[in-house]
PDB file of C-alpha atoms in Angstrom:
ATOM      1  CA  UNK A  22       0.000   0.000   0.000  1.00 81.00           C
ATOM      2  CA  UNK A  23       1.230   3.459  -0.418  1.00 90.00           C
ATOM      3  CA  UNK A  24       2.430   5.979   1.749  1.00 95.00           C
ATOM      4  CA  UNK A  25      -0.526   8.541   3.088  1.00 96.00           C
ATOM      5  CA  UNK A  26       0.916  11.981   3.004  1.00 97.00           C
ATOM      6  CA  UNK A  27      -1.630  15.078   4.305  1.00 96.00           C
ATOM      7  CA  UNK A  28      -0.175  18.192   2.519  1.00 96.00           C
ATOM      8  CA  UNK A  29      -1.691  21.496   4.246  1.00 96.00           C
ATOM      9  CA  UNK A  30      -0.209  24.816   1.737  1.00 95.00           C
ATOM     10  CA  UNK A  31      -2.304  28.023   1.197  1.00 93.00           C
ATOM     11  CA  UNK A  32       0.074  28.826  -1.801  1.00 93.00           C
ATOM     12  CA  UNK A  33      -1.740  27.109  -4.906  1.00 94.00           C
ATOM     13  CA  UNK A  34       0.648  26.773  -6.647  1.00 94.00           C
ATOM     14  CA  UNK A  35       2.745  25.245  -4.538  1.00 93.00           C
ATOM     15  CA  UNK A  36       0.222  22.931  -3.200  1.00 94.00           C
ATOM     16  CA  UNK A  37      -0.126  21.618  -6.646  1.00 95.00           C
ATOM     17  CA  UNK A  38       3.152  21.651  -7.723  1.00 95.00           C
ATOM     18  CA  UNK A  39       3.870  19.351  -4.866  1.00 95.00           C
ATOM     19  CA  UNK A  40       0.795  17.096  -4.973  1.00 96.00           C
ATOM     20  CA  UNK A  41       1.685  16.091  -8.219  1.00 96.00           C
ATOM     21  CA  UNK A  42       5.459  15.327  -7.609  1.00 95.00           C
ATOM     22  CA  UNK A  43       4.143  13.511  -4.645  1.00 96.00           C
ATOM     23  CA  UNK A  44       1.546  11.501  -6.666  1.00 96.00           C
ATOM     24  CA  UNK A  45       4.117  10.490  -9.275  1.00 95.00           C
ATOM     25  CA  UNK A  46       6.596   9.483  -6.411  1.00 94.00           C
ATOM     26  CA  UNK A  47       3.848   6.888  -5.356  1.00 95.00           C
ATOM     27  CA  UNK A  48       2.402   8.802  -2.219  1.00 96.00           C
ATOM     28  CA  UNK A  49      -1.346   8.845  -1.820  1.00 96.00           C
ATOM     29  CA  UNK A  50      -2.094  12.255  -1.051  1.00 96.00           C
ATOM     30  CA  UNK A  51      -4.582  14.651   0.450  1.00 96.00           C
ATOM     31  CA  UNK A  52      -3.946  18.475  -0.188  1.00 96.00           C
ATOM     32  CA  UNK A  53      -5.543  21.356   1.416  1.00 95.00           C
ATOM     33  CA  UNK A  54      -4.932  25.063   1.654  1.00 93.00           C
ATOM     34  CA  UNK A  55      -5.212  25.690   5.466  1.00 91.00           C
ATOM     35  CA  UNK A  56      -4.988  24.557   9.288  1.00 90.00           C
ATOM     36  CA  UNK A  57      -8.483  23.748   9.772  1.00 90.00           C
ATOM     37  CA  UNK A  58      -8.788  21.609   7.023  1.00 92.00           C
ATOM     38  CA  UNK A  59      -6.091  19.752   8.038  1.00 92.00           C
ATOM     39  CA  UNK A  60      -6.837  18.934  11.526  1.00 91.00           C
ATOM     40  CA  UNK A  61     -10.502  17.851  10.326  1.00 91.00           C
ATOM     41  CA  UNK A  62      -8.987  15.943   7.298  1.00 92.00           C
ATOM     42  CA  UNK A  63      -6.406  13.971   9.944  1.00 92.00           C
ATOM     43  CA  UNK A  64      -9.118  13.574  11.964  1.00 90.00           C
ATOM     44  CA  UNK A  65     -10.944  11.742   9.361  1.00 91.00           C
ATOM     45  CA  UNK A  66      -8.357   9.624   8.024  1.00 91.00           C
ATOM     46  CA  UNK A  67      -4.951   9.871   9.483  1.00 91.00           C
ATOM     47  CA  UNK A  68      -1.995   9.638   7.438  1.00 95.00           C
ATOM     48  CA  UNK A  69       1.428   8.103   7.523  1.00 95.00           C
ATOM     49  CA  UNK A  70       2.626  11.636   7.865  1.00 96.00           C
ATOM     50  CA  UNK A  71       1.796  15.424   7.367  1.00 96.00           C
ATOM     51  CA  UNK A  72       3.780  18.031   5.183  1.00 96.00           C
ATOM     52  CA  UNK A  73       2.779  21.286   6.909  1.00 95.00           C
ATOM     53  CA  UNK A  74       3.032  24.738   5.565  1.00 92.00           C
ATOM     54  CA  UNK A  75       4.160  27.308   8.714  1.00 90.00           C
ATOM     55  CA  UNK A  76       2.648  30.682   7.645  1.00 88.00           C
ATOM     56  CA  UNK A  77      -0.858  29.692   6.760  1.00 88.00           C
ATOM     57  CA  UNK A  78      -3.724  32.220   7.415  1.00 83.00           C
ATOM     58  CA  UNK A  79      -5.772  31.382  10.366  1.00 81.00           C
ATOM     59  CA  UNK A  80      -4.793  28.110  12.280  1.00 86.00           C
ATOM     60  CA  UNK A  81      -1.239  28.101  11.175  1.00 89.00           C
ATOM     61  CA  UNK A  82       1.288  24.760  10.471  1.00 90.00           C
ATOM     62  CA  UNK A  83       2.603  24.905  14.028  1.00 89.00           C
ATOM     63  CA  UNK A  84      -0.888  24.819  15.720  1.00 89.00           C
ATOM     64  CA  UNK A  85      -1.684  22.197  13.780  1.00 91.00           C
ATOM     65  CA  UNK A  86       1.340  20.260  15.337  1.00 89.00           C
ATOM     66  CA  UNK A  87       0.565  21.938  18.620  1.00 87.00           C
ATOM     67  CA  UNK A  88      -2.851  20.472  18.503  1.00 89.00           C
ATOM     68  CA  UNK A  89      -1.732  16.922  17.065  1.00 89.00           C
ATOM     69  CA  UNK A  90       0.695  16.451  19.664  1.00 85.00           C
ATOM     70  CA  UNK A  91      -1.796  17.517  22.677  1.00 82.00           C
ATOM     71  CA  UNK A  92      -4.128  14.947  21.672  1.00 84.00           C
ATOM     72  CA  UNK A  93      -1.633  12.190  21.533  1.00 82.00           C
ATOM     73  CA  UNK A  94      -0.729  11.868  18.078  1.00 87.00           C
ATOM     74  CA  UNK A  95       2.829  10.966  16.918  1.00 85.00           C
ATOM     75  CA  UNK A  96       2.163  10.723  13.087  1.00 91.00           C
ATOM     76  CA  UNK A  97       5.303  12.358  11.793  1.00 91.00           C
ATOM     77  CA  UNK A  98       5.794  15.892  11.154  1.00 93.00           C
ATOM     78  CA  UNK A  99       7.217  17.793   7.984  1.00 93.00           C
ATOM     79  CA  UNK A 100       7.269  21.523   7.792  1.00 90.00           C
ATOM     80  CA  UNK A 101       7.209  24.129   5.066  1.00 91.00           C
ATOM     81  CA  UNK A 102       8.778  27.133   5.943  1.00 86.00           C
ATOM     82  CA  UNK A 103      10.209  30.352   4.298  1.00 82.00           C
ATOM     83  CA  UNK A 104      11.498  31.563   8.040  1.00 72.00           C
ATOM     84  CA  UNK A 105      15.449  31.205   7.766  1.00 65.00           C
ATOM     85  CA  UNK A 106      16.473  32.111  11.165  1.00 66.00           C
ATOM     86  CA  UNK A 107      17.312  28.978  14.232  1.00 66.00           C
ATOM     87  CA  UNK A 108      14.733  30.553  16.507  1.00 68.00           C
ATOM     88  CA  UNK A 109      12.151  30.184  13.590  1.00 68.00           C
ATOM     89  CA  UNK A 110      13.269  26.439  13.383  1.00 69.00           C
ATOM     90  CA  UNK A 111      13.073  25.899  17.200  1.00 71.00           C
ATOM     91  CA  UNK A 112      10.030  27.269  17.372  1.00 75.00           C
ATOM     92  CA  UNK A 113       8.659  23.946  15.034  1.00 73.00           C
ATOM     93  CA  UNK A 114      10.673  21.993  17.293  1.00 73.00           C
ATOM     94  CA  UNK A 115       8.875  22.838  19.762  1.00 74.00           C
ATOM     95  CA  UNK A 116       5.848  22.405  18.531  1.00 80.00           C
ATOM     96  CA  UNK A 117       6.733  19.187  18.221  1.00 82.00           C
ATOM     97  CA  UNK A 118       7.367  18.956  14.360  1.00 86.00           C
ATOM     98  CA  UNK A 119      10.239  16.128  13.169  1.00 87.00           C
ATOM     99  CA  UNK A 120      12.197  17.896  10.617  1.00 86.00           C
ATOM    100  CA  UNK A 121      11.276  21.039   7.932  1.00 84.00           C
ATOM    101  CA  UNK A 122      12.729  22.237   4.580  1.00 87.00           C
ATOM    102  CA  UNK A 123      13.214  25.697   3.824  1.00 85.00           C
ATOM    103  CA  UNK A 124      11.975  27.166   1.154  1.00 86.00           C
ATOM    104  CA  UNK A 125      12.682  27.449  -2.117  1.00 85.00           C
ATOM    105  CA  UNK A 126      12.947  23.680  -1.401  1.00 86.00           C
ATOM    106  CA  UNK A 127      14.365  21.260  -3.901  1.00 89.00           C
ATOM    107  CA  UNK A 128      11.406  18.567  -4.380  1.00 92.00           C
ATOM    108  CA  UNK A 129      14.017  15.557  -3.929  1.00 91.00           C
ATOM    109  CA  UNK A 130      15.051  16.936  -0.588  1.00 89.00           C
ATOM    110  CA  UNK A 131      11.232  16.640   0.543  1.00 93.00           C
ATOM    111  CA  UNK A 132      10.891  12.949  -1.004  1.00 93.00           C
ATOM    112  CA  UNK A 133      14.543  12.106   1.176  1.00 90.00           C
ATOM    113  CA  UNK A 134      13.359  13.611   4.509  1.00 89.00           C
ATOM    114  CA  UNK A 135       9.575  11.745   3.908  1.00 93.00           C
ATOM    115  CA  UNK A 136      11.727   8.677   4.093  1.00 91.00           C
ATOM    116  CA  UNK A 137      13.815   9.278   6.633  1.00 87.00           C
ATOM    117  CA  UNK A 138      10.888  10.318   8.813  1.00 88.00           C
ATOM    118  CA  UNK A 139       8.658   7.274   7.661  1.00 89.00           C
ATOM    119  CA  UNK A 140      11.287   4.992   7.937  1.00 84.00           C
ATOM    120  CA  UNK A 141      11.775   6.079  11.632  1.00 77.00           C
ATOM    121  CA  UNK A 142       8.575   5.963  12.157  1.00 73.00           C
ATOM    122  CA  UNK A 143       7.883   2.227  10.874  1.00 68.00           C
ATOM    123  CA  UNK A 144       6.971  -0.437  13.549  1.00 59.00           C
ATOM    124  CA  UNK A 145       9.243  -2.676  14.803  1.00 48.00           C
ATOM    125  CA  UNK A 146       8.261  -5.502  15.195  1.00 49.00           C
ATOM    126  CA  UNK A 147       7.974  -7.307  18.638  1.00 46.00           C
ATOM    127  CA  UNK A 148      10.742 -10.632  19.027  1.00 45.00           C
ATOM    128  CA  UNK A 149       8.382 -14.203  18.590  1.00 47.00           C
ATOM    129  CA  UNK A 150       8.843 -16.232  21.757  1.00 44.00           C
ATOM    130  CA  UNK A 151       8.490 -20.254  21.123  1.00 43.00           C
ATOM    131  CA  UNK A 152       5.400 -21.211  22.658  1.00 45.00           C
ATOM    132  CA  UNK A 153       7.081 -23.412  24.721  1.00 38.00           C
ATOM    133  CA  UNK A 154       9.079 -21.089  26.062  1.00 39.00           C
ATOM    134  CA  UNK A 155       8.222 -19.036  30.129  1.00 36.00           C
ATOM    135  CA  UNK A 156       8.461 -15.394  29.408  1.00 34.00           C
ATOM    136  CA  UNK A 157      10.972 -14.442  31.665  1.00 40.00           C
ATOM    137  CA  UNK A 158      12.456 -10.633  32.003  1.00 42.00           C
ATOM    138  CA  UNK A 159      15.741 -10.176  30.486  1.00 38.00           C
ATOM    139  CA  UNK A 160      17.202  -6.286  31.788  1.00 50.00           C
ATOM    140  CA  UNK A 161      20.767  -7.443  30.728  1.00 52.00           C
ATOM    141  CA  UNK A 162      21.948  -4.912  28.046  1.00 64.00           C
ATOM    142  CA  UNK A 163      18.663  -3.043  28.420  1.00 80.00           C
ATOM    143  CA  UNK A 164      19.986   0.408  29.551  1.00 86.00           C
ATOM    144  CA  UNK A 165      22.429   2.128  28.225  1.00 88.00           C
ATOM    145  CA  UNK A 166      24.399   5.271  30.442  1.00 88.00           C
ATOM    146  CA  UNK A 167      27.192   7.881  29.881  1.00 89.00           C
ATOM    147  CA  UNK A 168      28.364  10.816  31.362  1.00 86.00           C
ATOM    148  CA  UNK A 169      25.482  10.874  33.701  1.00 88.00           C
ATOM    149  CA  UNK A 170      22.811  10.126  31.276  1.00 91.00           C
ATOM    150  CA  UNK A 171      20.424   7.064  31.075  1.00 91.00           C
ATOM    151  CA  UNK A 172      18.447   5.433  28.158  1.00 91.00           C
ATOM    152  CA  UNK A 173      16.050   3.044  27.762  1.00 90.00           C
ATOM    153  CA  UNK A 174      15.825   2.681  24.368  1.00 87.00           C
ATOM    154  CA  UNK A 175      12.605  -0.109  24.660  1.00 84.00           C
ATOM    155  CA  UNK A 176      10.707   2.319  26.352  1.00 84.00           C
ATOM    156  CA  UNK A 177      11.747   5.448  25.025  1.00 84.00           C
ATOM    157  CA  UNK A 178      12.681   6.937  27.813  1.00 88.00           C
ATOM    158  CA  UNK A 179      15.844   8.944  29.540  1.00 90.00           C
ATOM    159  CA  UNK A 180      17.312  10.495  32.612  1.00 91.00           C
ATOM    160  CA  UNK A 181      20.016  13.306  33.396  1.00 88.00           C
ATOM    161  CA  UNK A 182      20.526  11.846  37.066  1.00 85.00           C
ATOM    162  CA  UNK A 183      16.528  11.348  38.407  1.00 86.00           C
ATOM    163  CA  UNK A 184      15.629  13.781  36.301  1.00 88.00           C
ATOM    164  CA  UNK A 185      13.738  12.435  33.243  1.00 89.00           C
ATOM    165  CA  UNK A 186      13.502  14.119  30.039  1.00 89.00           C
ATOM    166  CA  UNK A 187      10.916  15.079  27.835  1.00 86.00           C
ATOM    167  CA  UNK A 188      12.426  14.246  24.434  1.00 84.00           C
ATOM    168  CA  UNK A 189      11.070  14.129  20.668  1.00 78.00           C
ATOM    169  CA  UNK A 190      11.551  10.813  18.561  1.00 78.00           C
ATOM    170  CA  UNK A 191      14.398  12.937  16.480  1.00 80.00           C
ATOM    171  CA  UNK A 192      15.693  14.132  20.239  1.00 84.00           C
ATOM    172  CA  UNK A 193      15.898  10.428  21.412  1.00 87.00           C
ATOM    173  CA  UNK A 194      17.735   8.890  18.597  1.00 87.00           C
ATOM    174  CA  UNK A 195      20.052  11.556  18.535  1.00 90.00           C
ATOM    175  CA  UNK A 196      20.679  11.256  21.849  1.00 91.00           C
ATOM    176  CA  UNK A 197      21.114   7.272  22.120  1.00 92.00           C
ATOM    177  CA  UNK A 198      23.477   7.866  19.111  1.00 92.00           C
ATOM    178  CA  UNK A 199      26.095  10.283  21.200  1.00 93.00           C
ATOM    179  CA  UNK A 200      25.147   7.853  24.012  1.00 92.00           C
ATOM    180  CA  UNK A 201      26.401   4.810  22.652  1.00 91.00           C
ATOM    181  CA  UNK A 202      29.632   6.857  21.134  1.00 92.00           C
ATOM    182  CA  UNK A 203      30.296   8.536  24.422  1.00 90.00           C
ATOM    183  CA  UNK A 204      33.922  10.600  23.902  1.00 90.00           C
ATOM    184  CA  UNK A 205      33.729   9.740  20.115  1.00 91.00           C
ATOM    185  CA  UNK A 206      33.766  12.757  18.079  1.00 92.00           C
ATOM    186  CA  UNK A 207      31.271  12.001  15.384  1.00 91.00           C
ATOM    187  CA  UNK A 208      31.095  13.738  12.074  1.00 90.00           C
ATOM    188  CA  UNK A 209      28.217  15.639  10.631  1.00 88.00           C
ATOM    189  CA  UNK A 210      28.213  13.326   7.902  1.00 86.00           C
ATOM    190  CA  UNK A 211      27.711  10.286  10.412  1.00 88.00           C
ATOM    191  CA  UNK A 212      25.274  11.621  12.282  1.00 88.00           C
ATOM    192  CA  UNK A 213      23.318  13.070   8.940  1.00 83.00           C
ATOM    193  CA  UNK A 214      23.246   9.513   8.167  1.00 81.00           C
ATOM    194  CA  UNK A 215      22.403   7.616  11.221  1.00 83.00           C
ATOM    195  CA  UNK A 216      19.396   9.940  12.025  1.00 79.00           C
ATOM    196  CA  UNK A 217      18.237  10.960   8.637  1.00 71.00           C
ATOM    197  CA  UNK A 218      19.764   8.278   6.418  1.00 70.00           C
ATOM    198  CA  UNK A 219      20.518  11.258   4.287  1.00 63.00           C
ATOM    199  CA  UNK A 220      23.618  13.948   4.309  1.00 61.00           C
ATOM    200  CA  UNK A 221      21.922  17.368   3.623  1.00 60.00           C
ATOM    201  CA  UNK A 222      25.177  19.248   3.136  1.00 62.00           C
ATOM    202  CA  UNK A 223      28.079  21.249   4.599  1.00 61.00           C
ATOM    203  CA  UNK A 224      25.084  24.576   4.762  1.00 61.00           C
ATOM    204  CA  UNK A 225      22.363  23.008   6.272  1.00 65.00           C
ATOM    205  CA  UNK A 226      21.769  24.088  10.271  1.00 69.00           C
ATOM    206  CA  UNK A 227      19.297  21.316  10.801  1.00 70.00           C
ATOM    207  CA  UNK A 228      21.988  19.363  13.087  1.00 79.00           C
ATOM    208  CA  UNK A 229      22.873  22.268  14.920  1.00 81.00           C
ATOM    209  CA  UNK A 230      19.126  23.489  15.540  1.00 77.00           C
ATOM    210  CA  UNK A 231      18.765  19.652  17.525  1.00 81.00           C
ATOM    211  CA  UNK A 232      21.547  19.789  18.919  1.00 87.00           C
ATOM    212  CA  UNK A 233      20.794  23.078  20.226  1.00 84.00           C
ATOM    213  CA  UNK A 234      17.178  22.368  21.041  1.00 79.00           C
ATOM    214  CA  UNK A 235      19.123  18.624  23.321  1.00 86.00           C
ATOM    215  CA  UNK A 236      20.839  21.210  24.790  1.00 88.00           C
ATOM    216  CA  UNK A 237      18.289  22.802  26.615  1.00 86.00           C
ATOM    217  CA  UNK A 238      16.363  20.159  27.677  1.00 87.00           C
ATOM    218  CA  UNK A 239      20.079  18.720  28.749  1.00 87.00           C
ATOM    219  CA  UNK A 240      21.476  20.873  30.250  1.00 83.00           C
ATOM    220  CA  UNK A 241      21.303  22.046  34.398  1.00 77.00           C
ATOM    221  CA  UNK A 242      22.291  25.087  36.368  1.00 77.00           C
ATOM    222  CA  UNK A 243      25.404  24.710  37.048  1.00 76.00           C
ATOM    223  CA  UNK A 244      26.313  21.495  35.823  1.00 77.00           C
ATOM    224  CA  UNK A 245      28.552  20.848  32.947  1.00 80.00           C
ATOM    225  CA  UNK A 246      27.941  20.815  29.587  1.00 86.00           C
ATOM    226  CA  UNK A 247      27.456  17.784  28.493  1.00 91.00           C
ATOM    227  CA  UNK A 248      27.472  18.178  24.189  1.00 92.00           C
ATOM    228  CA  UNK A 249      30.176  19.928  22.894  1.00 92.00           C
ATOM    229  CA  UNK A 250      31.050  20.884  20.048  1.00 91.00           C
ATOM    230  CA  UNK A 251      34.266  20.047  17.808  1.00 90.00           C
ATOM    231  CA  UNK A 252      34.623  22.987  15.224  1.00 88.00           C
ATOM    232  CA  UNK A 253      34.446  22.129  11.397  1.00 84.00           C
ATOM    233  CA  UNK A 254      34.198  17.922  12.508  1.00 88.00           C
ATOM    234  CA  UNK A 255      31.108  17.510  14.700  1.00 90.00           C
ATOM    235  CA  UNK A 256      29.727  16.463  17.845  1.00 93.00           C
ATOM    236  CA  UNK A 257      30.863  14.356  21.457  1.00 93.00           C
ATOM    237  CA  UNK A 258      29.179  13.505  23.966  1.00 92.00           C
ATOM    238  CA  UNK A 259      31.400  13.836  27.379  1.00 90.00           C
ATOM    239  CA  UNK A 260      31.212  15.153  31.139  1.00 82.00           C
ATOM    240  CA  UNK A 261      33.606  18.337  31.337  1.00 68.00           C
TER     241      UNK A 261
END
């Protein structure tokens, strides 16, 4: 079956420019031209995920997401946005969007990001027991810590000491990723491709606006700082 994609734009022409490359890429889409239409329409039907225009008249893209995310639903999270500057992009973040293009946007760039986003978003799928076989619990391996942080990636959840964090799906796997490379520097390139399973270039400040964004919800008053950044390489995770 084919992807669902909900595509909110009040440009027209850009709506239908990108409906149709979406079409012929093999998504099944739905396009309207504001907010309201697209929180009834994914109310109706939800989709696989939602490409969402920020500057739209009335209910705009980010109280779309605002509203999605305050009744429970994680369906992924694309914006549209002409707004250039990192408080512009934490501002989706917040709203709890999963990635955005800026436009003018190059129409393959959308089709890699709606991969990488539905591809994180896929399922997986739970380990078959032999019937036989007493369901025991089995923590060994399940947790994994550094530098005063700690994971559990089955449940999604993590700590800074008892304090436990409040962390998107993009948040979390970036995270685990430093995590498990504690003192590692890792490349941009690496982490491009780990998270997004796509490298969008040496002048995109997508990596920087989540790393950022960890930051905050990392860092505490007073304690140290526990990203850090390695100038023209990338990023390490490490206490001090």
């Amino acid at each position: 079956m084919p992807h669902t994609v909900l595509l909110a734009e009040d440009d027209r022409a850009i709506r239908n420019a990108l409906e149709r490359a979406l079409t012929l890429e093999g998504y099944r889409v739905t396009a309207v031209a504001d907010g309201v239409e697209a929180l009834a329409q994914a109310h109706r039907s939800r989709p696989d995920v939602l490409v969402l225009d920020v500057m739209m008249p009335g209910i705009d893209g980010l109280q779309v997401c605002r509203v999605l995310r305050a009744e429970g639903d994680s369906t992924p999270v694309l914006m549209l946005t002409a707004l250039v500057e990192t408080a512009d992009r934490i501002a989706g973040l917040d709203a709890g969007a999963d990635d955005y293009v800026v436009k003018p946007f190059d129409v393959e760039e959308v089709f890699a990001r709606l991969r990488a986003l539905l591809r994180r978003a896929a399922p997986v799928p739970e380990p078959v027991r032999e019937p036989a076989e007493e369901p025991k619990p089995d923590t060994s391996g399940r947790f994994v810590e550094a530098a005063g942080l700690r994971m559990d990636p089955q449940a999604r959840r993590a700590w800074r000491g008892r304090r436990e964090l409040e962390l998107t799906r993009t948040e979390f796997e970036l995270l685990e990723l430093l995590i498990r490379n504690a003192g590692v520097v890792l490349d941009h390139s690496t982490i491009y491709d780990r998270i997004w399973g796509y490298d969008f270039g040496p002048g995109s400040k997508n990596l920087a606006v989540y790393v950022g964004y960890l930051r905050r919800k990392l860092d505490d008053p007073g304690a140290p700082q526990l990203i850090h950044t390695v100038r023209g390489v990338g990023y390490v995770l490490r206490e001090g």
